[in-house]
Short mmCIF file of C-alpha atoms in Angstrom, two decimals:
data_model
loop_
_atom_site.label_atom_id
_atom_site.label_comp_id
_atom_site.label_asym_id
_atom_site.label_seq_id
_atom_site.Cartn_x
_atom_site.Cartn_y
_atom_site.Cartn_z
CA UNK S 1185 -23.08 -59.22 36.48
CA UNK S 1186 -26.77 -59.65 36.92
CA UNK S 1187 -29.38 -56.93 37.82
CA UNK S 1188 -32.36 -56.93 39.78
CA UNK S 1189 -34.55 -54.74 37.87
CA UNK S 1190 -38.26 -53.98 38.91
CA UNK S 1191 -40.12 -54.90 35.82
CA UNK S 1192 -42.52 -51.63 35.95
CA UNK S 1193 -39.53 -49.61 35.86
CA UNK S 1194 -38.44 -50.88 32.48
CA UNK S 1195 -41.70 -49.89 31.28
CA UNK S 1196 -41.49 -46.39 32.36
CA UNK S 1197 -44.49 -46.72 34.82
CA UNK S 1198 -44.00 -44.82 38.06
CA UNK S 1199 -47.12 -45.26 39.28
CA UNK S 1200 -47.33 -49.10 39.90
CA UNK S 1201 -45.42 -50.37 42.92
CA UNK S 1202 -43.76 -53.34 42.04
CA UNK S 1203 -44.34 -56.65 43.91
CA UNK S 1204 -41.62 -59.08 44.78
CA UNK S 1205 -42.94 -61.67 41.91
CA UNK S 1206 -42.68 -58.65 39.48
CA UNK S 1207 -38.95 -58.30 40.20
CA UNK S 1208 -37.08 -60.51 37.55
CA UNK S 1209 -33.63 -61.37 36.84
CA UNK S 1210 -31.90 -59.70 33.90
CA UNK S 1211 -28.47 -60.28 32.56
CA UNK S 1212 -26.30 -57.28 31.52
CA UNK S 1213 -26.94 -58.11 27.83
CA UNK S 1214 -30.70 -58.05 28.65
CA UNK S 1215 -30.63 -54.68 30.29
CA UNK S 1216 -32.05 -52.02 28.04
CA UNK S 1217 -29.56 -49.45 26.81
CA UNK S 1218 -30.24 -45.56 26.78
CA UNK S 1219 -30.48 -44.75 23.34
CA UNK S 1220 -27.71 -42.38 22.08
CA UNK S 1221 -28.27 -39.36 19.79
CA UNK S 1222 -27.40 -39.95 16.21
CA UNK S 1223 -24.22 -38.61 15.15
CA UNK S 1224 -24.24 -36.25 12.34
CA UNK S 1225 -22.49 -37.68 9.32
CA UNK S 1226 -18.89 -36.33 9.02
CA UNK S 1227 -18.59 -34.36 6.01
CA UNK S 1228 -15.59 -34.87 3.72
CA UNK S 1229 -13.15 -31.84 3.30
CA UNK S 1230 -12.73 -31.71 -0.38
CA UNK S 1231 -11.08 -28.29 -0.38
CA UNK S 1232 -7.75 -29.77 -0.48
CA UNK S 1233 -8.15 -30.66 -4.02
CA UNK S 1234 -8.92 -27.11 -4.54
CA UNK S 1235 -5.61 -25.85 -3.26
CA UNK S 1236 -3.74 -28.45 -5.20
CA UNK S 1237 -5.44 -27.33 -8.31
CA UNK S 1238 -4.13 -23.88 -7.48
CA UNK S 1239 -0.53 -24.96 -7.39
CA UNK S 1240 -1.00 -26.69 -10.83
CA UNK S 1241 -2.64 -23.77 -12.29
CA UNK S 1242 0.17 -21.41 -11.24
CA UNK S 1243 2.79 -23.75 -12.67
CA UNK S 1244 0.79 -24.23 -15.93
CA UNK S 1245 0.55 -20.04 -15.97
CA UNK S 1246 4.42 -19.82 -15.65
CA UNK S 1247 5.09 -22.35 -18.57
CA UNK S 1248 2.31 -20.49 -21.01
CA UNK S 1249 3.91 -17.23 -20.00
CA UNK S 1250 7.25 -18.39 -20.98
CA UNK S 1251 6.50 -20.53 -24.10
CA UNK S 1252 3.65 -18.30 -25.39
CA UNK S 1253 3.74 -14.82 -24.03
CA UNK S 1254 1.06 -13.45 -26.27
CA UNK S 1255 -1.51 -15.92 -25.13
CA UNK S 1256 -0.32 -15.41 -21.57
CA UNK S 1257 -1.18 -11.87 -21.76
CA UNK S 1258 -4.40 -12.47 -23.28
CA UNK S 1259 -5.72 -14.73 -20.33
CA UNK S 1260 -4.60 -12.00 -17.92
CA UNK S 1261 -8.34 -11.05 -17.79
CA UNK S 1262 -8.97 -14.09 -16.00
CA UNK S 1263 -7.13 -13.27 -12.80
CA UNK S 1264 -8.66 -9.96 -12.91
CA UNK S 1265 -12.16 -11.26 -12.94
CA UNK S 1266 -11.43 -13.71 -10.18
CA UNK S 1267 -10.10 -11.09 -7.81
CA UNK S 1268 -13.14 -8.76 -8.99
CA UNK S 1269 -15.47 -11.63 -7.54
CA UNK S 1270 -13.65 -11.91 -4.35
CA UNK S 1271 -13.62 -7.95 -3.88
CA UNK S 1272 -17.31 -8.23 -4.66
CA UNK S 1273 -17.98 -10.18 -1.32
CA UNK S 1274 -15.71 -7.87 0.96
CA UNK S 1275 -18.19 -5.47 1.63
CA UNK S 1276 -21.11 -7.97 2.70
CA UNK S 1277 -18.42 -9.96 5.06
CA UNK S 1278 -17.20 -6.78 6.63
CA UNK S 1279 -20.94 -5.58 7.29
CA UNK S 1280 -22.58 -8.83 8.74
CA UNK S 1281 -19.33 -9.40 10.85
CA UNK S 1282 -18.93 -6.21 12.31
CA UNK S 1283 -22.69 -5.52 12.79
CA UNK S 1284 -23.14 -9.11 14.80
CA UNK S 1285 -19.88 -8.55 16.66
CA UNK S 1286 -20.93 -5.17 17.81
CA UNK S 1287 -24.64 -5.41 17.94
CA UNK S 1288 -24.31 -8.24 20.50
CA UNK S 1289 -21.98 -6.23 22.88
CA UNK S 1290 -23.65 -4.82 25.85
CA UNK S 1291 -21.09 -1.82 26.44
CA UNK S 1292 -20.17 0.38 23.49
CA UNK S 1293 -16.99 1.09 25.60
CA UNK S 1294 -15.68 -2.29 24.56
CA UNK S 1295 -15.60 -1.48 21.00
CA UNK S 1296 -14.15 1.87 21.43
CA UNK S 1297 -11.24 0.28 23.61
CA UNK S 1298 -10.30 -2.05 20.92
CA UNK S 1299 -10.46 0.49 18.14
CA UNK S 1300 -8.29 2.80 20.26
CA UNK S 1301 -5.73 0.15 20.77
CA UNK S 1302 -5.73 -0.95 17.37
CA UNK S 1303 -5.18 2.20 15.90
CA UNK S 1304 -2.18 3.12 18.07
CA UNK S 1305 -0.65 -0.12 17.32
CA UNK S 1306 -1.13 0.11 13.74
CA UNK S 1307 0.56 3.75 13.63
CA UNK S 1308 3.54 2.39 15.78
CA UNK S 1309 4.11 -0.82 13.62
CA UNK S 1310 3.67 1.10 10.32
CA UNK S 1311 6.37 3.42 11.42
CA UNK S 1312 8.51 0.72 12.46
CA UNK S 1313 8.30 -1.07 8.90
CA UNK S 1314 9.02 2.13 7.23
CA UNK S 1315 12.07 2.32 9.44
CA UNK S 1316 13.39 -1.31 8.84
CA UNK S 1317 12.82 -0.47 5.05
CA UNK S 1318 15.29 2.42 5.22
CA UNK S 1319 17.64 0.46 7.14
CA UNK S 1320 17.93 -2.64 4.85
CA UNK S 1321 17.80 -0.19 1.77
CA UNK S 1322 20.89 1.63 3.03
CA UNK S 1323 22.67 -1.57 3.75
CA UNK S 1324 21.80 -3.27 0.25
CA UNK S 1325 21.98 -0.05 -1.96
CA UNK S 1326 19.18 -1.31 -4.26
CA UNK S 1327 19.64 0.26 -7.76
CA UNK S 1328 23.44 1.48 -7.50
CA UNK S 1329 24.95 0.99 -10.82
CA UNK S 1330 21.92 0.19 -12.62
CA UNK S 1331 20.63 2.00 -16.02
CA UNK S 1332 16.99 0.70 -16.57
CA UNK S 1333 14.89 3.47 -18.29
CA UNK S 1334 12.75 1.34 -20.70
CA UNK S 1335 9.53 2.25 -18.54
CA UNK S 1336 10.51 5.82 -17.44
CA UNK S 1337 8.02 8.38 -17.98
CA UNK S 1338 5.05 6.54 -16.27
CA UNK S 1339 5.63 8.14 -12.84
CA UNK S 1340 3.29 11.06 -13.79
CA UNK S 1341 0.28 8.83 -14.66
CA UNK S 1342 0.64 6.85 -11.76
CA UNK S 1343 0.84 9.95 -9.44
CA UNK S 1344 -2.13 11.31 -10.96
CA UNK S 1345 -4.04 8.05 -10.14
CA UNK S 1346 -2.92 8.17 -6.45
CA UNK S 1347 -3.98 11.86 -6.07
CA UNK S 1348 -7.54 10.85 -7.25
CA UNK S 1349 -8.03 10.14 -3.56
CA UNK S 1350 -7.64 13.88 -2.81
CA UNK S 1351 -6.29 15.27 0.72
CA UNK S 1352 -7.13 14.57 4.04
CA UNK S 1353 -10.42 16.25 4.07
CA UNK S 1354 -11.45 14.40 1.22
CA UNK S 1355 -10.51 11.05 2.59
CA UNK S 1356 -12.59 11.62 5.46
CA UNK S 1357 -15.36 12.78 3.31
CA UNK S 1358 -15.03 9.66 1.20
CA UNK S 1359 -15.64 7.44 4.28
CA UNK S 1360 -19.37 8.70 4.23
CA UNK S 1361 -21.45 7.01 1.57
CA UNK S 1362 -24.16 8.78 -0.77
CA UNK S 1363 -26.84 6.00 0.86
CA UNK S 1364 -26.83 3.46 3.24
CA UNK S 1365 -26.93 0.79 0.79
CA UNK S 1366 -24.11 2.29 -1.35
CA UNK S 1367 -21.60 1.09 1.06
CA UNK S 1368 -22.50 -2.37 0.18
CA UNK S 1369 -22.41 -1.80 -3.47
CA UNK S 1370 -19.73 0.64 -4.24
CA UNK S 1371 -16.88 -1.69 -3.14
CA UNK S 1372 -15.29 0.83 -0.32
CA UNK S 1373 -13.99 -1.04 2.74
CA UNK S 1374 -14.12 1.97 4.83
CA UNK S 1375 -17.79 3.07 3.87
CA UNK S 1376 -19.04 -0.72 4.53
CA UNK S 1377 -17.23 -0.54 8.05
CA UNK S 1378 -18.42 3.04 8.93
CA UNK S 1379 -22.13 1.80 7.91
CA UNK S 1380 -21.58 -1.35 9.86
CA UNK S 1381 -20.54 0.61 13.04
CA UNK S 1382 -23.60 2.79 12.76
CA UNK S 1383 -25.97 -0.34 12.45
CA UNK S 1384 -24.20 -2.14 14.95
CA UNK S 1385 -24.46 0.33 17.66
CA UNK S 1386 -28.06 1.17 16.74
CA UNK S 1387 -29.08 -2.56 17.29
CA UNK S 1388 -26.97 -2.37 20.52
CA UNK S 1389 -29.26 0.50 21.43
CA UNK S 1390 -32.23 -1.28 20.72
CA UNK S 1391 -31.86 -4.13 22.91
CA UNK S 1392 -34.04 -7.08 22.87
CA UNK S 1393 -36.13 -5.41 20.16
CA UNK S 1394 -33.01 -5.80 17.84
CA UNK S 1395 -32.85 -9.56 18.36
CA UNK S 1396 -34.65 -10.48 15.36
CA UNK S 1397 -32.89 -8.26 13.18
CA UNK S 1398 -29.67 -9.73 14.34
CA UNK S 1399 -30.83 -13.14 13.65
CA UNK S 1400 -31.83 -12.06 10.28
CA UNK S 1401 -28.34 -10.75 9.72
CA UNK S 1402 -26.47 -13.72 11.14
CA UNK S 1403 -28.41 -15.92 8.18
CA UNK S 1404 -27.51 -13.25 5.90
CA UNK S 1405 -23.70 -14.20 7.01
CA UNK S 1406 -24.05 -17.81 6.12
CA UNK S 1407 -25.52 -16.87 2.79
CA UNK S 1408 -22.74 -14.62 1.85
CA UNK S 1409 -20.13 -17.42 3.09
CA UNK S 1410 -21.74 -19.81 0.97
CA UNK S 1411 -21.54 -17.56 -1.91
CA UNK S 1412 -17.82 -16.96 -1.21
CA UNK S 1413 -17.06 -20.68 -0.78
CA UNK S 1414 -18.38 -21.21 -4.51
CA UNK S 1415 -16.29 -18.45 -5.65
CA UNK S 1416 -13.08 -19.82 -4.35
CA UNK S 1417 -13.58 -22.93 -6.38
CA UNK S 1418 -12.78 -20.63 -9.26
CA UNK S 1419 -9.20 -19.82 -7.86
CA UNK S 1420 -7.33 -22.23 -10.29
CA UNK S 1421 -8.74 -20.63 -13.09
CA UNK S 1422 -7.87 -16.91 -11.66
CA UNK S 1423 -4.65 -17.97 -10.68
CA UNK S 1424 -3.63 -19.35 -14.09
CA UNK S 1425 -4.64 -16.14 -15.81
CA UNK S 1426 -2.75 -13.81 -13.44
CA UNK S 1427 0.44 -15.71 -13.49
CA UNK S 1428 0.31 -16.40 -17.48
CA UNK S 1429 -0.18 -12.64 -17.82
CA UNK S 1430 2.73 -11.51 -15.65
CA UNK S 1431 5.25 -13.92 -17.02
CA UNK S 1432 4.12 -13.20 -20.48
CA UNK S 1433 4.50 -9.28 -19.87
CA UNK S 1434 7.83 -9.21 -18.44
CA UNK S 1435 9.87 -12.39 -19.05
CA UNK S 1436 12.42 -13.75 -16.91
CA UNK S 1437 15.24 -11.56 -18.35
CA UNK S 1438 13.43 -8.40 -17.03
CA UNK S 1439 13.01 -10.17 -13.67
CA UNK S 1440 16.64 -11.00 -13.45
CA UNK S 1441 17.74 -7.41 -13.88
CA UNK S 1442 15.97 -6.51 -10.84
CA UNK S 1443 16.43 -9.65 -8.63
CA UNK S 1444 18.49 -7.99 -6.15
CA UNK S 1445 15.86 -5.56 -5.31
CA UNK S 1446 13.16 -8.37 -5.02
CA UNK S 1447 15.33 -10.69 -2.95
CA UNK S 1448 16.23 -7.68 -0.51
CA UNK S 1449 12.58 -6.80 -0.26
CA UNK S 1450 11.66 -10.44 0.45
CA UNK S 1451 14.13 -11.02 2.90
CA UNK S 1452 13.29 -7.90 4.74
CA UNK S 1453 9.57 -9.17 5.02
CA UNK S 1454 10.63 -12.39 6.19
CA UNK S 1455 12.82 -10.79 8.80
CA UNK S 1456 9.67 -8.36 9.85
CA UNK S 1457 7.16 -11.36 10.19
CA UNK S 1458 9.13 -13.94 11.77
CA UNK S 1459 11.65 -11.74 13.68
CA UNK S 1460 9.74 -8.60 14.65
CA UNK S 1461 6.02 -9.70 14.47
CA UNK S 1462 6.94 -13.32 15.85
CA UNK S 1463 8.71 -11.75 18.78
CA UNK S 1464 5.77 -9.63 19.82
CA UNK S 1465 3.32 -12.41 19.30
CA UNK S 1466 5.28 -14.89 21.46
CA UNK S 1467 5.79 -12.01 24.07
CA UNK S 1468 2.38 -10.81 24.34
CA UNK S 1469 -0.02 -13.73 23.36
CA UNK S 1470 2.30 -16.61 23.96
CA UNK S 1471 1.48 -17.91 20.35
CA UNK S 1472 4.37 -19.25 17.97
CA UNK S 1473 4.19 -17.36 14.74
CA UNK S 1474 4.92 -20.69 12.80
CA UNK S 1475 1.95 -22.29 14.23
CA UNK S 1476 -0.16 -19.34 13.05
CA UNK S 1477 1.38 -19.28 9.69
CA UNK S 1478 0.63 -22.90 9.36
CA UNK S 1479 -3.03 -22.34 10.36
CA UNK S 1480 -3.26 -19.82 7.60
CA UNK S 1481 -1.36 -21.66 5.03
CA UNK S 1482 -4.41 -21.86 2.49
CA UNK S 1483 -4.80 -18.28 2.77
CA UNK S 1484 -1.25 -17.78 2.13
CA UNK S 1485 -1.62 -19.77 -1.10
CA UNK S 1486 -4.64 -17.88 -2.37
CA UNK S 1487 -2.78 -14.57 -1.75
CA UNK S 1488 0.16 -15.78 -3.77
CA UNK S 1489 -2.16 -16.54 -6.64
CA UNK S 1490 -3.78 -13.41 -6.79
CA UNK S 1491 -1.02 -10.84 -5.36
CA UNK S 1492 -4.04 -9.32 -3.25
CA UNK S 1493 -4.41 -9.50 0.59
CA UNK S 1494 -8.03 -8.45 0.14
CA UNK S 1495 -8.78 -11.94 -1.48
CA UNK S 1496 -8.04 -13.58 1.75
CA UNK S 1497 -9.90 -10.75 4.08
CA UNK S 1498 -12.97 -12.89 4.59
CA UNK S 1499 -11.25 -16.12 5.04
CA UNK S 1500 -9.23 -14.26 7.72
CA UNK S 1501 -12.12 -13.08 9.68
CA UNK S 1502 -13.71 -16.45 9.65
CA UNK S 1503 -10.34 -18.14 10.91
CA UNK S 1504 -9.71 -15.58 13.63
CA UNK S 1505 -13.09 -15.93 15.01
CA UNK S 1506 -12.65 -19.83 14.98
CA UNK S 1507 -9.23 -19.21 16.51
CA UNK S 1508 -10.94 -18.13 19.55
CA UNK S 1509 -10.79 -14.17 19.14
CA UNK S 1510 -14.00 -12.38 20.20
CA UNK S 1511 -16.22 -11.50 17.16
CA UNK S 1512 -16.35 -7.94 17.89
CA UNK S 1513 -12.80 -7.48 18.13
CA UNK S 1514 -12.16 -9.36 14.88
CA UNK S 1515 -14.98 -7.09 13.15
CA UNK S 1516 -13.26 -4.20 14.24
CA UNK S 1517 -9.54 -5.13 14.01
CA UNK S 1518 -9.32 -6.85 10.61
CA UNK S 1519 -11.26 -4.35 8.46
CA UNK S 1520 -9.44 -1.45 9.94
CA UNK S 1521 -6.23 -3.00 9.52
CA UNK S 1522 -6.60 -3.67 5.68
CA UNK S 1523 -6.58 0.06 5.32
CA UNK S 1524 -4.57 1.44 8.15
CA UNK S 1525 -2.03 -1.80 9.03
CA UNK S 1526 -0.18 -2.17 5.70
CA UNK S 1527 3.22 -3.24 7.10
CA UNK S 1528 4.26 -4.75 3.60
CA UNK S 1529 3.41 -1.84 1.74
CA UNK S 1530 5.44 0.52 4.16
CA UNK S 1531 8.47 -1.45 3.80
CA UNK S 1532 8.03 -1.46 0.03
CA UNK S 1533 7.77 2.28 -0.15
CA UNK S 1534 10.83 3.15 1.64
CA UNK S 1535 13.01 0.37 -0.01
CA UNK S 1536 11.48 1.37 -3.71
CA UNK S 1537 12.11 5.02 -2.86
CA UNK S 1538 15.75 4.23 -2.36
CA UNK S 1539 16.07 1.94 -5.16
CA UNK S 1540 14.62 4.62 -7.42
CA UNK S 1541 16.97 7.33 -6.27
CA UNK S 1542 20.09 5.09 -6.78
CA UNK S 1543 18.79 3.84 -10.15
CA UNK S 1544 18.67 7.36 -11.20
CA UNK S 1545 22.08 8.27 -9.87
CA UNK S 1546 20.67 10.52 -7.04
CA UNK S 1547 20.75 8.88 -3.58
CA UNK S 1548 18.67 10.46 -0.80
CA UNK S 1549 20.57 12.09 2.08
CA UNK S 1550 20.05 11.25 5.59
CA UNK S 1551 17.75 14.26 5.89
CA UNK S 1552 15.73 13.42 3.12
CA UNK S 1553 15.39 9.86 4.11
CA UNK S 1554 13.82 11.15 7.25
CA UNK S 1555 11.60 13.64 5.69
CA UNK S 1556 10.59 10.73 3.25
CA UNK S 1557 9.88 8.37 6.52
CA UNK S 1558 7.50 11.22 7.95
CA UNK S 1559 5.77 11.71 4.65
CA UNK S 1560 5.26 7.76 3.91
CA UNK S 1561 3.64 7.42 7.42
CA UNK S 1562 0.71 9.54 6.31
CA UNK S 1563 0.98 8.39 2.71
CA UNK S 1564 0.65 4.63 3.30
CA UNK S 1565 -2.35 5.06 5.30
CA UNK S 1566 -4.34 5.92 1.92
CA UNK S 1567 -2.73 2.84 0.04
CA UNK S 1568 -5.79 0.73 0.43
CA UNK S 1569 -7.90 3.24 -1.32
CA UNK S 1570 -6.27 3.27 -4.67
CA UNK S 1571 -6.37 1.14 -7.31
CA UNK S 1572 -2.80 -0.38 -7.82
CA UNK S 1573 -2.21 0.64 -4.05
CA UNK S 1574 1.70 0.21 -3.46
CA UNK S 1575 2.93 1.43 -7.00
CA UNK S 1576 0.39 4.51 -7.07
CA UNK S 1577 1.08 5.60 -3.44
CA UNK S 1578 4.88 5.60 -3.98
CA UNK S 1579 4.22 7.84 -7.01
CA UNK S 1580 1.97 10.20 -5.23
CA UNK S 1581 4.67 10.35 -2.19
CA UNK S 1582 7.76 10.92 -4.44
CA UNK S 1583 5.69 13.62 -6.34
CA UNK S 1584 5.03 15.67 -3.15
CA UNK S 1585 8.72 14.94 -1.47
CA UNK S 1586 11.04 14.24 -4.37
CA UNK S 1587 9.31 15.51 -7.79
CA UNK S 1588 12.63 14.84 -9.54
CA UNK S 1589 12.48 11.03 -8.70
CA UNK S 1590 8.84 10.77 -9.95
CA UNK S 1591 9.79 9.11 -13.67
CA UNK S 1592 11.96 6.45 -11.95
CA UNK S 1593 8.51 5.08 -10.62
CA UNK S 1594 8.31 3.35 -14.06
CA UNK S 1595 11.73 1.55 -13.62
CA UNK S 1596 10.14 -0.98 -11.17
CA UNK S 1597 6.85 -1.36 -13.00
CA UNK S 1598 7.84 -4.55 -14.55
CA UNK S 1599 8.48 -6.32 -11.12
CA UNK S 1600 5.97 -4.61 -8.95
CA UNK S 1601 3.62 -7.63 -9.67
CA UNK S 1602 6.27 -9.89 -8.09
CA UNK S 1603 7.19 -7.46 -5.10
CA UNK S 1604 3.21 -7.29 -4.41
CA UNK S 1605 3.22 -11.06 -3.67
CA UNK S 1606 5.72 -10.35 -0.49
CA UNK S 1607 3.45 -7.05 0.18
CA UNK S 1608 0.30 -8.81 0.16
CA UNK S 1609 1.77 -11.75 2.19
CA UNK S 1610 3.09 -9.41 4.98
CA UNK S 1611 0.12 -7.06 5.09
CA UNK S 1612 -1.96 -10.29 5.93
CA UNK S 1613 0.34 -11.56 8.22
CA UNK S 1614 0.35 -8.15 10.27
CA UNK S 1615 -3.36 -7.95 10.39
CA UNK S 1616 -3.54 -11.46 11.43
CA UNK S 1617 -1.06 -10.94 14.35
CA UNK S 1618 -2.48 -7.82 15.13
CA UNK S 1619 -6.00 -9.25 15.71
CA UNK S 1620 -4.26 -11.81 18.32
CA UNK S 1621 -2.30 -9.19 19.89
CA UNK S 1622 -5.60 -6.53 20.36
CA UNK S 1623 -7.59 -9.61 21.65
CA UNK S 1624 -4.73 -10.52 24.32
CA UNK S 1625 -4.53 -6.63 25.40
CA UNK S 1626 -8.53 -6.29 25.77
CA UNK S 1627 -8.83 -9.95 27.10
CA UNK S 1628 -11.23 -10.94 24.38
CA UNK S 1629 -9.33 -13.91 23.22
CA UNK S 1630 -9.93 -17.49 24.44
CA UNK S 1631 -6.26 -18.92 24.98
CA UNK S 1632 -7.36 -22.59 25.66
CA UNK S 1633 -9.19 -22.47 22.09
CA UNK S 1634 -6.42 -20.98 20.56
CA UNK S 1635 -4.12 -23.71 21.91
CA UNK S 1636 -6.52 -26.29 20.50
CA UNK S 1637 -7.00 -24.85 17.12
CA UNK S 1638 -3.28 -24.47 16.27
CA UNK S 1639 -2.55 -27.88 17.76
CA UNK S 1640 -5.11 -29.23 15.31
CA UNK S 1641 -7.58 -30.37 17.94
CA UNK S 1642 -10.16 -28.12 16.58
CA UNK S 1643 -10.14 -27.89 13.05
CA UNK S 1644 -11.70 -25.04 10.92
CA UNK S 1645 -14.91 -25.99 8.88
CA UNK S 1646 -13.75 -25.29 5.40
CA UNK S 1647 -17.35 -26.25 4.16
CA UNK S 1648 -19.21 -23.40 5.73
CA UNK S 1649 -16.49 -21.26 6.98
CA UNK S 1650 -18.41 -20.52 10.03
CA UNK S 1651 -17.69 -21.27 13.65
CA UNK S 1652 -21.10 -22.75 14.97
CA UNK S 1653 -19.88 -21.65 18.56
CA UNK S 1654 -21.06 -18.13 17.50
CA UNK S 1655 -24.40 -19.10 16.23
CA UNK S 1656 -25.78 -18.44 19.70
CA UNK S 1657 -24.15 -15.22 20.33
CA UNK S 1658 -26.80 -12.81 18.88
CA UNK S 1659 -29.65 -14.36 21.07
CA UNK S 1660 -28.90 -11.92 23.99
CA UNK S 1661 -27.40 -8.52 24.56
CA UNK S 1662 -24.64 -9.58 26.79
CA UNK S 1663 -20.91 -9.89 25.94
CA UNK S 1664 -20.57 -12.42 23.13
CA UNK S 1665 -18.85 -15.83 23.72
CA UNK S 1666 -19.03 -14.80 27.55
CA UNK S 1667 -18.89 -18.47 28.78
CA UNK S 1668 -15.64 -18.77 26.73
CA UNK S 1669 -13.66 -15.84 27.27
CA UNK S 1670 -13.28 -13.41 29.94
CA UNK S 1671 -15.34 -10.04 29.73
CA UNK S 1672 -13.52 -7.20 28.00
CA UNK S 1673 -12.39 -4.32 30.15
#
């Protein structure tokens, strides 16, 4: 093909009127090409080596714990330090996420609706999880015929730890920090959530005047996630220490005595996640629970290595935003769910209570089980605010409801670390599903992006852990990601 091209046009001179003799013949190969913008170099994702190293570290920890138990116990501090580093970052992550999400939403009623729906859902699902624990416990009769008394007598100590949180008014009072900045330094998730809500609504009220502050917080969020990525490279060391410590302390013989309870609890959690949560997710959001689990696979591995769902909280926030859920929805549902949506802990509380009663030869009657269920609905909501959450809350609940069973808490101290794996995984799954469900109910989720991400067409950026599509959301006071998701009602 040949082109008749006016020469001044090639020179980009619109003033000169070309004459016939200025018209030249050019071939396709001679025709100037429009310069294409340079493509940014593709960054190599080296984080898969990190998670391979975590698996190797876990296996090494098991080997050290079996062959050299004393050494395994001595390196347990490595796991404690790693989890402490992760928890150090939780409050800043929550603060930045919620402030950016709420501060860029024009209507405060949007956040109120999200929070209200989330709280009702948390209450219903926690009650349902407690009920499932009772049903499975009555079918399996855990603890029947067992006579394990080695750790008896530790229940009172754990109950005292649980009651350090105080009653209802003390719990509410504890949400209010002593100062604005202490909420970011004391490590309280609820205090950080409370202050972030105040700051977010204040910036929302400032309108355009608050935009420079929002942009500053957006840069702060990038810094926080960069520090978090650096910490996560220490995961193999933390996993090695934690696993070596627990195997060195308990040994396989102690675990084998309580294998029935462990397997029953794990089976119940699997049924709850893939049966109950999976069905609800499919009906409401049209999303496969198996695809969601595959998308969050690295977070599950991190939780297994630390036995703490909090270790994956920052990554869950980042990944749910990338999945297509509105930032303000993620900022409200995920942190709140870590205090009020503890499905795995709820199942654990009821099954462990039945196990203790059976092991001590004093099974609970139907009436006592119903009373325990009602009590645990409230008790489980405070689990996230207590060190050694599941075990300590169990002790506190039994002391208030069945004091005669309190010493039985010491019977499961040896395997609590192993059961905490399933607790943490179930809690994490429940919060991931809750975020999608609330996003669907409030129409703050981009279903097209959900499909693209879960299909692998839009991979998560493991380098920065940030979704660039949110980068411009704080430049105005309209609904975030307004072009991508329907406005919240």
